[in-house]
């Protein structure tokens, strides 16, 4: 393998991303806060950062509440959310 190896935050530091860029982040929720911190350093607006919030969904129609985070249902409202939508939801990052 001749490509990059390591954690995503080291790769973000190596890039030159303009603030107009839209970024989609997919991975374990604990990673999101570290990636968002790096993107903040690159002055990417929170509305341009999108997170794929994967949750185990039982019903998929918002009835069971298994994927509910405050007023958001991953099965109905997502699974992709802008960081602006979920930055105050602790459940999104654990």
Short mmCIF file of C-alpha atoms in Angstrom, two decimals:
data_model
loop_
_atom_site.label_atom_id
_atom_site.label_comp_id
_atom_site.label_asym_id
_atom_site.label_seq_id
_atom_site.Cartn_x
_atom_site.Cartn_y
_atom_site.Cartn_z
CA UNK A 1 0.00 0.00 0.00
CA UNK A 2 1.48 3.34 -1.04
CA UNK A 3 -1.41 5.56 0.06
CA UNK A 4 -1.97 7.39 3.32
CA UNK A 5 -2.09 5.39 6.53
CA UNK A 6 -3.27 6.64 9.90
CA UNK A 7 -6.17 8.32 11.59
CA UNK A 8 -8.39 10.60 9.55
CA UNK A 9 -7.46 13.73 11.49
CA UNK A 10 -3.87 13.51 10.24
CA UNK A 11 -5.18 13.25 6.68
CA UNK A 12 -7.44 16.29 7.12
CA UNK A 13 -4.43 18.33 8.25
CA UNK A 14 -2.61 17.45 5.03
CA UNK A 15 -5.38 18.70 2.75
CA UNK A 16 -6.08 22.13 1.37
CA UNK A 17 -9.85 22.45 1.57
CA UNK A 18 -11.57 25.72 0.76
CA UNK A 19 -14.31 26.97 3.11
CA UNK A 20 -16.82 26.46 0.26
CA UNK A 21 -16.26 22.70 0.38
CA UNK A 22 -18.99 20.34 1.59
CA UNK A 23 -17.65 17.49 3.72
CA UNK A 24 -19.38 14.19 4.47
CA UNK A 25 -18.09 12.26 7.48
CA UNK A 26 -18.87 8.58 7.92
CA UNK A 27 -17.39 6.45 10.66
CA UNK A 28 -17.65 5.75 14.36
CA UNK A 29 -19.41 8.56 16.25
CA UNK A 30 -16.45 9.13 18.59
CA UNK A 31 -14.44 10.19 15.53
CA UNK A 32 -16.85 12.98 14.57
CA UNK A 33 -15.82 15.48 17.23
CA UNK A 34 -12.14 15.15 16.29
CA UNK A 35 -12.80 15.50 12.57
CA UNK A 36 -15.11 18.48 13.13
CA UNK A 37 -12.40 20.15 15.25
CA UNK A 38 -9.95 19.76 12.36
CA UNK A 39 -12.52 21.11 9.90
CA UNK A 40 -13.15 24.07 12.22
CA UNK A 41 -9.44 24.83 11.91
CA UNK A 42 -9.90 24.93 8.13
CA UNK A 43 -12.85 27.32 8.60
CA UNK A 44 -15.41 24.95 7.11
CA UNK A 45 -18.87 26.24 8.18
CA UNK A 46 -20.87 23.82 10.32
CA UNK A 47 -23.63 23.88 7.70
CA UNK A 48 -21.16 22.44 5.18
CA UNK A 49 -20.25 19.43 7.35
CA UNK A 50 -22.54 16.41 7.09
CA UNK A 51 -22.45 13.41 9.42
CA UNK A 52 -23.80 9.94 8.69
CA UNK A 53 -25.35 8.96 12.02
CA UNK A 54 -25.64 5.22 11.92
CA UNK A 55 -27.96 3.78 14.51
CA UNK A 56 -29.51 0.36 14.96
CA UNK A 57 -33.03 0.80 13.74
CA UNK A 58 -35.71 -1.66 14.72
CA UNK A 59 -38.83 -0.43 12.93
CA UNK A 60 -37.45 2.14 10.46
CA UNK A 61 -40.64 4.23 10.65
CA UNK A 62 -40.14 6.22 13.87
CA UNK A 63 -42.50 4.18 16.05
CA UNK A 64 -40.11 2.29 18.31
CA UNK A 65 -37.92 5.28 19.24
CA UNK A 66 -34.77 3.17 19.17
CA UNK A 67 -32.94 5.62 16.91
CA UNK A 68 -34.37 8.78 18.51
CA UNK A 69 -32.01 11.56 19.59
CA UNK A 70 -34.04 14.32 21.26
CA UNK A 71 -36.48 15.43 18.54
CA UNK A 72 -34.61 13.71 15.70
CA UNK A 73 -35.19 10.20 14.39
CA UNK A 74 -32.28 8.76 12.42
CA UNK A 75 -34.66 6.51 10.47
CA UNK A 76 -36.96 9.37 9.42
CA UNK A 77 -34.89 12.55 9.51
CA UNK A 78 -31.54 11.08 8.48
CA UNK A 79 -29.35 9.16 8.54
CA UNK A 80 -27.33 12.11 7.16
CA UNK A 81 -27.51 15.36 9.15
CA UNK A 82 -25.64 18.63 8.89
CA UNK A 83 -23.41 19.27 11.86
CA UNK A 84 -25.53 22.36 12.58
CA UNK A 85 -28.53 20.08 13.13
CA UNK A 86 -26.84 17.78 15.65
CA UNK A 87 -23.94 19.67 17.22
CA UNK A 88 -25.84 20.02 20.51
CA UNK A 89 -27.00 16.38 20.61
CA UNK A 90 -24.60 14.47 22.85
CA UNK A 91 -26.04 11.15 21.64
CA UNK A 92 -24.74 11.84 18.13
CA UNK A 93 -21.14 11.62 19.30
CA UNK A 94 -21.19 8.57 21.56
#
